[in-house]
Structures are given as C-alpha cells and as structure tokens.
mmCIF file of C-alpha atoms in Angstrom:
data_model
loop_
_atom_site.group_PDB
_atom_site.id
_atom_site.type_symbol
_atom_site.label_atom_id
_atom_site.label_comp_id
_atom_site.label_asym_id
_atom_site.label_seq_id
_atom_site.Cartn_x
_atom_site.Cartn_y
_atom_site.Cartn_z
ATOM 1 C CA MET L 1 -127.517 -8.800 18.047
ATOM 2 C CA PRO L 2 -124.335 -8.366 15.944
ATOM 3 C CA GLN L 3 -122.288 -5.216 16.500
ATOM 4 C CA THR L 4 -122.016 -2.571 13.801
ATOM 5 C CA ARG L 5 -118.551 -2.603 12.252
ATOM 6 C CA PRO L 6 -116.671 0.528 11.108
ATOM 7 C CA HIS L 7 -117.564 1.444 7.519
ATOM 8 C CA ASP L 8 -114.641 3.776 6.687
ATOM 9 C CA PRO L 9 -113.332 2.497 3.313
ATOM 10 C CA LEU L 10 -109.873 3.762 4.238
ATOM 11 C CA ILE L 11 -109.504 0.872 6.677
ATOM 12 C CA HIS L 12 -109.201 -1.577 3.789
ATOM 13 C CA SER L 13 -107.387 0.720 1.314
ATOM 14 C CA THR L 14 -104.355 -0.616 -0.555
ATOM 15 C CA ASP L 15 -103.464 2.765 -2.078
ATOM 16 C CA PRO L 16 -99.801 3.459 -1.136
ATOM 17 C CA ALA L 17 -100.509 7.191 -0.939
ATOM 18 C CA ARG L 18 -103.253 6.676 1.676
ATOM 19 C CA GLN L 19 -101.523 4.334 4.118
ATOM 20 C CA MET L 20 -100.868 7.018 6.752
ATOM 21 C CA ASP L 21 -104.518 8.082 6.541
ATOM 22 C CA ARG L 22 -105.483 4.419 6.737
ATOM 23 C CA LEU L 23 -103.480 3.893 9.926
ATOM 24 C CA LEU L 24 -105.118 6.937 11.530
ATOM 25 C CA ALA L 25 -108.555 5.646 10.550
ATOM 26 C CA ILE L 26 -107.780 2.238 12.063
ATOM 27 C CA MET L 27 -106.703 3.906 15.303
ATOM 28 C CA ARG L 28 -109.884 5.961 15.438
ATOM 29 C CA ALA L 29 -111.920 2.792 14.935
ATOM 30 C CA LEU L 30 -110.050 0.953 17.687
ATOM 31 C CA ARG L 31 -110.826 3.786 20.110
ATOM 32 C CA ASP L 32 -114.463 4.246 19.059
ATOM 33 C CA PRO L 33 -116.494 4.071 22.311
ATOM 34 C CA ALA L 34 -119.354 2.177 20.627
ATOM 35 C CA THR L 35 -117.587 -0.270 18.316
ATOM 36 C CA GLY L 36 -113.909 -0.176 19.266
ATOM 37 C CA CYS L 37 -111.650 -2.693 20.965
ATOM 38 C CA PRO L 38 -112.209 -2.921 24.761
ATOM 39 C CA TRP L 39 -108.457 -3.236 25.414
ATOM 40 C CA ASP L 40 -107.564 -0.192 23.314
ATOM 41 C CA LEU L 41 -110.343 1.822 24.966
ATOM 42 C CA GLU L 42 -108.951 1.062 28.430
ATOM 43 C CA GLN L 43 -105.481 2.378 27.665
ATOM 44 C CA THR L 44 -103.998 5.656 28.895
ATOM 45 C CA PHE L 45 -100.781 7.543 28.149
ATOM 46 C CA ALA L 46 -99.197 5.928 31.207
ATOM 47 C CA SER L 47 -100.283 2.381 30.343
ATOM 48 C CA ILE L 48 -99.057 2.676 26.748
ATOM 49 C CA ALA L 49 -95.709 4.331 27.584
ATOM 50 C CA PRO L 50 -93.912 1.051 28.455
ATOM 51 C CA TYR L 51 -94.931 -0.394 25.081
ATOM 52 C CA THR L 52 -93.567 2.710 23.367
ATOM 53 C CA ILE L 53 -90.198 2.248 25.057
ATOM 54 C CA GLU L 54 -90.194 -1.475 24.262
ATOM 55 C CA GLU L 55 -90.912 -0.833 20.572
ATOM 56 C CA ALA L 56 -88.031 1.650 20.365
ATOM 57 C CA TYR L 57 -85.664 -0.980 21.730
ATOM 58 C CA GLU L 58 -86.998 -3.548 19.269
ATOM 59 C CA VAL L 59 -86.208 -1.123 16.437
ATOM 60 C CA ALA L 60 -82.643 -0.867 17.752
ATOM 61 C CA ASP L 61 -82.439 -4.668 18.010
ATOM 62 C CA ALA L 62 -83.530 -5.146 14.388
ATOM 63 C CA ILE L 63 -80.887 -2.636 13.287
ATOM 64 C CA ALA L 64 -78.205 -4.403 15.318
ATOM 65 C CA ARG L 65 -79.165 -7.697 13.638
ATOM 66 C CA ASP L 66 -79.262 -6.016 10.211
ATOM 67 C CA ASP L 67 -82.704 -7.552 9.679
ATOM 68 C CA MET L 68 -84.420 -5.185 7.265
ATOM 69 C CA ALA L 69 -87.644 -7.203 7.059
ATOM 70 C CA ASP L 70 -87.939 -7.130 10.839
ATOM 71 C CA LEU L 71 -86.960 -3.450 10.924
ATOM 72 C CA ARG L 72 -89.850 -2.599 8.614
ATOM 73 C CA GLY L 73 -92.273 -4.233 11.027
ATOM 74 C CA GLU L 74 -90.675 -2.743 14.138
ATOM 75 C CA LEU L 75 -90.738 0.768 12.670
ATOM 76 C CA GLY L 76 -94.431 0.217 11.976
ATOM 77 C CA ASP L 77 -94.965 -0.813 15.588
ATOM 78 C CA LEU L 78 -93.150 2.307 16.772
ATOM 79 C CA LEU L 79 -95.160 4.512 14.409
ATOM 80 C CA PHE L 80 -98.343 2.979 15.766
ATOM 81 C CA GLN L 81 -97.304 4.046 19.260
ATOM 82 C CA SER L 82 -97.138 7.671 18.089
ATOM 83 C CA VAL L 83 -100.539 7.296 16.441
ATOM 84 C CA PHE L 84 -101.985 5.775 19.635
ATOM 85 C CA HIS L 85 -100.730 8.600 21.855
ATOM 86 C CA ALA L 86 -101.889 11.240 19.371
ATOM 87 C CA GLN L 87 -105.380 9.708 19.179
ATOM 88 C CA MET L 88 -105.743 9.781 22.954
ATOM 89 C CA ALA L 89 -104.486 13.357 23.013
ATOM 90 C CA GLU L 90 -106.998 14.393 20.338
ATOM 91 C CA GLU L 91 -109.837 12.766 22.277
ATOM 92 C CA ALA L 92 -108.812 14.814 25.328
ATOM 93 C CA GLY L 93 -108.624 18.015 23.277
ATOM 94 C CA HIS L 94 -104.853 18.460 23.554
ATOM 95 C CA PHE L 95 -103.500 17.979 20.022
ATOM 96 C CA SER L 96 -103.852 15.783 16.923
ATOM 97 C CA PHE L 97 -101.464 13.653 14.900
ATOM 98 C CA ALA L 98 -101.330 16.492 12.360
ATOM 99 C CA ASP L 99 -100.106 18.775 15.154
ATOM 100 C CA VAL L 100 -97.406 16.241 16.016
ATOM 101 C CA ALA L 101 -96.246 16.036 12.393
ATOM 102 C CA ARG L 102 -96.337 19.818 11.952
ATOM 103 C CA THR L 103 -94.356 20.370 15.166
ATOM 104 C CA MET L 104 -91.686 17.924 13.994
ATOM 105 C CA SER L 105 -91.552 19.465 10.526
ATOM 106 C CA ASP L 106 -91.243 22.978 11.935
ATOM 107 C CA LYS L 107 -88.482 21.815 14.276
ATOM 108 C CA MET L 108 -86.475 20.150 11.504
ATOM 109 C CA VAL L 109 -86.744 23.185 9.225
ATOM 110 C CA ALA L 110 -85.673 25.512 12.054
ATOM 111 C CA ARG L 111 -82.760 23.282 13.063
ATOM 112 C CA HIS L 112 -81.387 22.968 9.527
ATOM 113 C CA PRO L 113 -80.930 26.535 8.260
ATOM 114 C CA HIS L 114 -78.052 25.264 6.100
ATOM 115 C CA VAL L 115 -80.577 23.110 4.195
ATOM 116 C CA PHE L 116 -83.850 25.070 4.330
ATOM 117 C CA GLY L 117 -82.544 28.590 4.983
ATOM 118 C CA ASP L 118 -79.827 30.987 3.897
ATOM 119 C CA GLU L 119 -76.880 29.487 5.774
ATOM 120 C CA SER L 120 -74.061 27.829 3.842
ATOM 121 C CA ARG L 121 -73.787 24.044 3.773
ATOM 122 C CA ASP L 122 -70.003 24.451 3.636
ATOM 123 C CA LYS L 123 -69.310 23.498 7.257
ATOM 124 C CA SER L 124 -67.897 20.473 9.042
ATOM 125 C CA ALA L 125 -69.987 17.881 10.845
ATOM 126 C CA ASP L 126 -68.568 19.190 14.132
ATOM 127 C CA GLN L 127 -69.674 22.725 13.290
ATOM 128 C CA GLN L 128 -73.134 21.477 12.333
ATOM 129 C CA THR L 129 -73.345 19.637 15.665
ATOM 130 C CA ALA L 130 -72.340 22.806 17.522
ATOM 131 C CA ASP L 131 -74.932 24.823 15.594
ATOM 132 C CA TRP L 132 -77.578 22.184 16.363
ATOM 133 C CA GLU L 133 -76.830 22.398 20.082
ATOM 134 C CA ALA L 134 -76.968 26.209 19.970
ATOM 135 C CA ILE L 135 -80.379 26.092 18.297
ATOM 136 C CA LYS L 136 -81.651 23.592 20.861
ATOM 137 C CA ALA L 137 -80.336 25.808 23.681
ATOM 138 C CA ALA L 138 -82.276 28.740 22.233
ATOM 139 C CA GLU L 139 -85.403 26.583 22.049
ATOM 140 C CA ARG L 140 -84.989 25.625 25.719
ATOM 141 C CA ALA L 141 -84.589 29.294 26.640
ATOM 142 C CA ASN L 142 -87.847 30.078 24.844
ATOM 143 C CA ARG L 143 -89.525 27.340 26.903
ATOM 144 C CA ASP L 144 -88.227 28.964 30.085
ATOM 145 C CA GLU L 145 -85.730 26.164 30.626
ATOM 146 C CA GLY L 146 -82.916 28.418 31.740
ATOM 147 C CA ARG L 147 -80.995 26.015 33.969
ATOM 148 C CA THR L 148 -78.146 24.022 32.504
ATOM 149 C CA LEU L 149 -79.709 20.598 33.021
ATOM 150 C CA ASP L 150 -83.288 21.518 32.147
ATOM 151 C CA GLY L 151 -84.938 19.351 29.509
ATOM 152 C CA VAL L 152 -82.882 16.169 29.964
ATOM 153 C CA ALA L 153 -85.722 13.640 30.062
ATOM 154 C CA VAL L 154 -86.067 11.723 33.316
ATOM 155 C CA GLY L 155 -87.426 8.689 31.454
ATOM 156 C CA LEU L 156 -84.260 8.084 29.427
ATOM 157 C CA PRO L 157 -82.249 4.910 30.107
ATOM 158 C CA ALA L 158 -80.078 5.712 33.106
ATOM 159 C CA LEU L 159 -76.708 5.429 31.331
ATOM 160 C CA LEU L 160 -77.875 7.601 28.449
ATOM 161 C CA ARG L 161 -79.308 10.214 30.809
ATOM 162 C CA ALA L 162 -76.076 10.250 32.802
ATOM 163 C CA GLN L 163 -74.097 10.986 29.654
ATOM 164 C CA LYS L 164 -76.515 13.728 28.570
ATOM 165 C CA LEU L 165 -76.358 15.373 31.991
ATOM 166 C CA GLN L 166 -72.559 15.254 31.895
ATOM 167 C CA LYS L 167 -72.430 16.751 28.384
ATOM 168 C CA ARG L 168 -74.647 19.622 29.477
ATOM 169 C CA ALA L 169 -72.471 20.308 32.513
ATOM 170 C CA ALA L 170 -69.332 20.106 30.373
ATOM 171 C CA ARG L 171 -70.623 22.867 28.092
ATOM 172 C CA VAL L 172 -70.401 25.320 30.996
ATOM 173 C CA GLY L 173 -66.966 24.088 32.071
ATOM 174 C CA PHE L 174 -67.964 21.583 34.761
ATOM 175 C CA ASP L 175 -65.874 18.671 33.550
ATOM 176 C CA TRP L 176 -62.565 16.910 34.101
ATOM 177 C CA PRO L 177 -59.959 18.255 31.679
ATOM 178 C CA ASP L 178 -58.337 14.888 31.039
ATOM 179 C CA VAL L 179 -59.516 11.279 30.773
ATOM 180 C CA GLY L 180 -56.866 10.335 33.342
ATOM 181 C CA ASP L 181 -58.770 12.353 35.940
ATOM 182 C CA VAL L 182 -61.887 10.307 35.190
ATOM 183 C CA ILE L 183 -59.984 7.040 35.596
ATOM 184 C CA ASP L 184 -58.624 8.265 38.944
ATOM 185 C CA LYS L 185 -62.195 9.059 40.011
ATOM 186 C CA ILE L 186 -63.299 5.544 39.009
ATOM 187 C CA ALA L 187 -60.635 4.069 41.277
ATOM 188 C CA GLU L 188 -61.789 6.348 44.102
ATOM 189 C CA GLU L 189 -65.461 5.399 43.655
ATOM 190 C CA ALA L 190 -64.598 1.690 43.410
ATOM 191 C CA GLN L 191 -62.728 1.920 46.716
ATOM 192 C CA GLU L 192 -65.744 3.587 48.288
ATOM 193 C CA VAL L 193 -67.891 0.671 47.136
ATOM 194 C CA VAL L 194 -65.449 -1.770 48.752
ATOM 195 C CA GLU L 195 -65.546 0.200 52.005
ATOM 196 C CA ALA L 196 -69.337 0.545 51.916
ATOM 197 C CA ARG L 197 -69.858 -3.172 51.358
ATOM 198 C CA ASP L 198 -69.096 -4.020 54.978
ATOM 199 C CA THR L 199 -69.901 -0.793 56.809
ATOM 200 C CA LEU L 200 -72.961 0.881 55.261
ATOM 201 C CA SER L 201 -76.620 0.054 54.800
ATOM 202 C CA HIS L 202 -77.863 -1.506 51.584
ATOM 203 C CA GLU L 203 -79.311 1.861 50.528
ATOM 204 C CA ALA L 204 -75.968 3.582 51.066
ATOM 205 C CA LEU L 205 -74.187 0.803 49.196
ATOM 206 C CA ALA L 206 -76.601 1.219 46.259
ATOM 207 C CA GLU L 207 -75.775 4.934 46.243
ATOM 208 C CA GLU L 208 -72.046 4.205 46.035
ATOM 209 C CA VAL L 209 -72.599 1.745 43.183
ATOM 210 C CA GLY L 210 -74.648 4.408 41.424
ATOM 211 C CA ASP L 211 -71.794 6.896 41.803
ATOM 212 C CA LEU L 212 -69.410 4.362 40.259
ATOM 213 C CA LEU L 213 -71.730 3.727 37.312
ATOM 214 C CA PHE L 214 -72.144 7.481 36.807
ATOM 215 C CA VAL L 215 -68.384 7.972 36.558
ATOM 216 C CA MET L 216 -68.137 4.991 34.190
ATOM 217 C CA ALA L 217 -70.629 6.764 31.926
ATOM 218 C CA ASN L 218 -68.391 9.831 32.126
ATOM 219 C CA LEU L 219 -65.396 7.766 31.050
ATOM 220 C CA ALA L 220 -67.375 6.536 28.051
ATOM 221 C CA ARG L 221 -68.212 10.134 27.149
ATOM 222 C CA HIS L 222 -64.576 11.213 27.364
ATOM 223 C CA LEU L 223 -63.632 8.303 25.108
ATOM 224 C CA ASP L 224 -66.467 9.134 22.689
ATOM 225 C CA VAL L 225 -68.153 5.788 23.397
ATOM 226 C CA ASN L 226 -71.929 5.414 23.670
ATOM 227 C CA PRO L 227 -72.352 3.601 27.009
ATOM 228 C CA GLU L 228 -75.729 2.090 26.077
ATOM 229 C CA GLU L 229 -74.307 0.634 22.873
ATOM 230 C CA ALA L 230 -71.175 -0.562 24.648
ATOM 231 C CA LEU L 231 -73.171 -2.305 27.373
ATOM 232 C CA ARG L 232 -75.578 -3.769 24.805
ATOM 233 C CA ALA L 233 -72.595 -5.232 22.945
ATOM 234 C CA ALA L 234 -71.156 -6.580 26.190
ATOM 235 C CA ASN L 235 -74.504 -8.223 26.983
ATOM 236 C CA GLY L 236 -74.521 -9.851 23.574
ATOM 237 C CA LYS L 237 -70.957 -11.061 23.997
ATOM 238 C CA PHE L 238 -71.735 -12.532 27.411
ATOM 239 C CA GLN L 239 -74.771 -14.386 26.076
ATOM 240 C CA ARG L 240 -72.846 -15.669 23.052
ATOM 241 C CA ARG L 241 -69.953 -16.973 25.136
ATOM 242 C CA PHE L 242 -72.121 -18.469 27.877
ATOM 243 C CA GLU L 243 -74.141 -20.343 25.266
ATOM 244 C CA ALA L 244 -70.832 -21.594 23.862
ATOM 245 C CA VAL L 245 -70.004 -22.877 27.358
ATOM 246 C CA GLU L 246 -73.363 -24.666 27.440
ATOM 247 C CA ASP L 247 -72.595 -26.253 24.058
ATOM 248 C CA LEU L 248 -69.193 -27.425 25.235
ATOM 249 C CA LEU L 249 -70.758 -28.897 28.361
ATOM 250 C CA ALA L 250 -73.452 -30.592 26.272
ATOM 251 C CA ALA L 251 -70.699 -32.239 24.221
ATOM 252 C CA ARG L 252 -69.540 -33.770 27.508
ATOM 253 C CA GLY L 253 -73.069 -34.893 28.317
ATOM 254 C CA LYS L 254 -73.474 -32.231 30.985
ATOM 255 C CA SER L 255 -75.408 -29.047 31.723
ATOM 256 C CA PRO L 256 -74.366 -26.002 33.797
ATOM 257 C CA ALA L 257 -76.236 -27.484 36.753
ATOM 258 C CA ASP L 258 -73.973 -30.550 36.555
ATOM 259 C CA SER L 259 -70.800 -28.466 36.346
ATOM 260 C CA ASP L 260 -68.897 -26.189 38.703
ATOM 261 C CA LEU L 261 -67.343 -22.749 38.427
ATOM 262 C CA ALA L 262 -63.830 -24.027 37.730
ATOM 263 C CA GLU L 263 -64.963 -26.155 34.792
ATOM 264 C CA MET L 264 -67.226 -23.464 33.370
ATOM 265 C CA ASP L 265 -64.504 -20.835 33.742
ATOM 266 C CA ALA L 266 -62.081 -23.038 31.788
ATOM 267 C CA LEU L 267 -64.710 -23.562 29.083
ATOM 268 C CA TRP L 268 -65.345 -19.816 29.041
ATOM 269 C CA ASP L 269 -61.676 -19.277 28.197
ATOM 270 C CA GLU L 270 -61.990 -21.942 25.505
ATOM 271 C CA ALA L 271 -65.044 -20.166 24.068
ATOM 272 C CA LYS L 272 -63.092 -16.893 24.000
ATOM 273 C CA ARG L 273 -60.192 -18.540 22.165
ATOM 274 C CA ARG L 274 -62.521 -20.044 19.585
ATOM 275 C CA GLU L 275 -64.320 -16.749 19.070
ATOM 276 C CA ARG L 276 -61.086 -14.816 18.573
ATOM 277 C CA ALA L 277 -59.803 -17.448 16.185
#
C-alpha cells in the first residue's frame, strides 16, 4: 500500500516571500512520525551537532575561495541546521524557530543602541567593540554567569577558545604587558617540551605540548592575529607547496614514494621560490 505524502502546498511554493515558511514546512514533513524520513526521525541534538559544525566550516571555506555560488548553498545548509535543531526542540516542547529568531532579533536590537536606540552613532569602531563587550558582560551577569570565564563555549575550536579565554582574563588584568614576555614564555614552554620528550609519560608530554599551543594562541592575540585563520592559511600553503613538490617529482617520472627527504626538501625550496616569484 503506497504511503500518504505530505499535502502542504508550501512544500512546492516558488513564492520568494514564502521560502522561509517553505523550509520550515519541509522540516516538519521530514520529521513527521507517520510519513517522514526514517533517517531524519532518528536524529537527536547530539547526532546533528557534528553536521552543524561541519557546515559552518564549509561556509568559511566558500568565503575563503570567494565562491559566491557555493557560499549560497553552504549558507542554506547552515540555515537548515538551525531549522533542524529548532524542529526537534519544538517537538520536545522547548522552543520553536520563531523563538530562535525573536531571541536573535531582541539581542541585536539590545546590543546596538547606537542604531536602534538613543545612543549616538558618532563613535569609533574600538568604542563600539568596547560597548558591545560591556553589553555582553551585563547579559552574562543576568544569566548568573558572574565568573570571568563563564560563557566561553567548550565546543569552540581549541585555538579559538584559548584566545577567548585569554581575552576574558586580560580584561581583568591577567595578561602579559608586552609581547616580548609572551615570546619568552614560548621559549620556556618549548624547552619544557624538549625536556618532557625523554623523561615524562606520553600524557605529561601531551600536556606540555598543550601549554605551548596555548601560549602560541596568546602570541597571536597580542599580535592581533586570528590563530584559526592563520593556521588555516598555513594548512593551505603546506598543501599547495607539497602538491607542487609532487608535480615536480612527476616531471621526473617519480612519486613521493620513489623519492627521499633530501630530494623532496630541495623541491620544496624550489616550490617556494616559484611561488614567491
């Protein structure tokens, strides 16, 4: 016996003004216990969360590649993640997508009194940033998040969370006064890694490496560099140059497996010269 399909006309609407309603209707249909998709019905907040994170990174990747067609699709994928979570929350009686949108709208209005309120717009970007942080601090206080580091999400990428934790601590004076002090600390932590390599357990060594990475994130903050973006760029540069090494080897009728470190290192330098030229 054929299954009954959803009849909501919104699902097939082409009206530009109804596309958000259409997406919500599609999500409701996918989660319908009688006629929905078995995979969608099995999902939970926890099972969907990794996809949400992945979609956010794919948005960033499309931006980095300046691919506007791809960005349109990736933003849609990310929006769908919000719709998915909101649908599950509504089913459980927690909140709806309308609540999500209203909460965000209320937050943006409250955080921009110079646009939606009586405050003057005649202020620098730095002053606006300071005002933004003050408003967020007040919001945390209202949520009973009175400790300095409260509210820094545990699920953030580790480098980004490190920088956010350090910024919070710096606001109350817990910070090195000069970038030279940070560089000295990097040297100290690097030496501790060297010493731990031969004398400590693997767990202790991992802790020392973590300390070194944490201070590197602090150096990036002092230099006003986003460590995630810097590392992403370094990853891209490594891939680009290693693929250039592979191309140079291929021109010799070889692959990396047929080469050795000395040859590949020399070709790496050649790839760098060509790139800089």
